[in-house]
mmCIF file of C-alpha atoms in Angstrom:
data_model
loop_
_atom_site.group_PDB
_atom_site.id
_atom_site.type_symbol
_atom_site.label_atom_id
_atom_site.label_comp_id
_atom_site.label_asym_id
_atom_site.label_seq_id
_atom_site.Cartn_x
_atom_site.Cartn_y
_atom_site.Cartn_z
ATOM 1 C CA MET A 1 -14.103 16.029 26.242
ATOM 2 C CA LYS A 2 -16.018 13.866 21.990
ATOM 3 C CA HIS A 3 -15.605 10.258 21.403
ATOM 4 C CA ASP A 4 -14.353 10.702 18.166
ATOM 5 C CA GLU A 5 -11.433 12.729 19.295
ATOM 6 C CA THR A 6 -9.780 10.877 21.261
ATOM 7 C CA LEU A 7 -9.930 8.039 17.538
ATOM 8 C CA ASP A 8 -9.118 10.681 15.526
ATOM 9 C CA ASP A 9 -6.193 12.085 18.438
ATOM 10 C CA CYS A 10 -4.983 7.976 18.305
ATOM 11 C CA ARG A 11 -5.283 7.946 14.698
ATOM 12 C CA GLU A 12 -3.010 11.195 14.458
ATOM 13 C CA ALA A 13 -0.609 9.553 17.083
ATOM 14 C CA ARG A 14 -0.596 6.181 14.882
ATOM 15 C CA ALA A 15 0.128 8.280 11.643
ATOM 16 C CA ALA A 16 2.833 10.140 13.681
ATOM 17 C CA TRP A 17 4.992 7.378 15.094
ATOM 18 C CA SER A 18 4.222 4.928 11.670
ATOM 19 C CA ALA A 19 5.743 8.289 9.467
ATOM 20 C CA TRP A 20 8.957 7.971 12.540
ATOM 21 C CA MET A 21 9.556 4.411 12.578
ATOM 22 C CA ARG A 22 9.741 5.058 8.458
ATOM 23 C CA ARG A 23 12.580 7.693 8.877
ATOM 24 C CA LEU A 24 14.597 5.629 11.513
ATOM 25 C CA SER A 25 14.156 2.562 8.967
ATOM 26 C CA ALA A 26 15.697 4.871 6.973
ATOM 27 C CA ILE A 27 18.014 5.481 8.533
ATOM 28 C CA PHE A 28 20.023 2.874 10.308
ATOM 29 C CA GLY A 29 17.716 0.586 7.682
ATOM 30 C CA LYS A 30 21.575 1.065 5.725
ATOM 31 C CA GLU A 31 23.607 -0.660 8.027
ATOM 32 C CA PHE A 32 21.043 -2.936 10.488
ATOM 33 C CA MET A 33 20.111 -4.228 7.549
ATOM 34 C CA PRO A 34 22.886 -6.023 5.917
ATOM 35 C CA ARG A 35 23.532 -7.275 8.358
ATOM 36 C CA ALA A 36 20.056 -9.284 8.967
ATOM 37 C CA ASN A 37 20.124 -10.114 5.495
ATOM 38 C CA ALA A 38 23.600 -11.848 5.336
ATOM 39 C CA ARG A 39 22.430 -14.170 8.445
ATOM 40 C CA ARG A 40 19.131 -15.470 7.075
ATOM 41 C CA VAL A 41 21.247 -16.422 3.284
ATOM 42 C CA ARG A 42 23.846 -17.796 5.628
#
């Protein structure tokens, strides 16, 4: 396996992970964020 291929795999995995996190935050953010904001305000 070449070094470049490994770097590309890492980059793709990181992009997929960030996309998943964005999707999860979009789904759960509506439920979780209000509580976190309420704690910070008080």
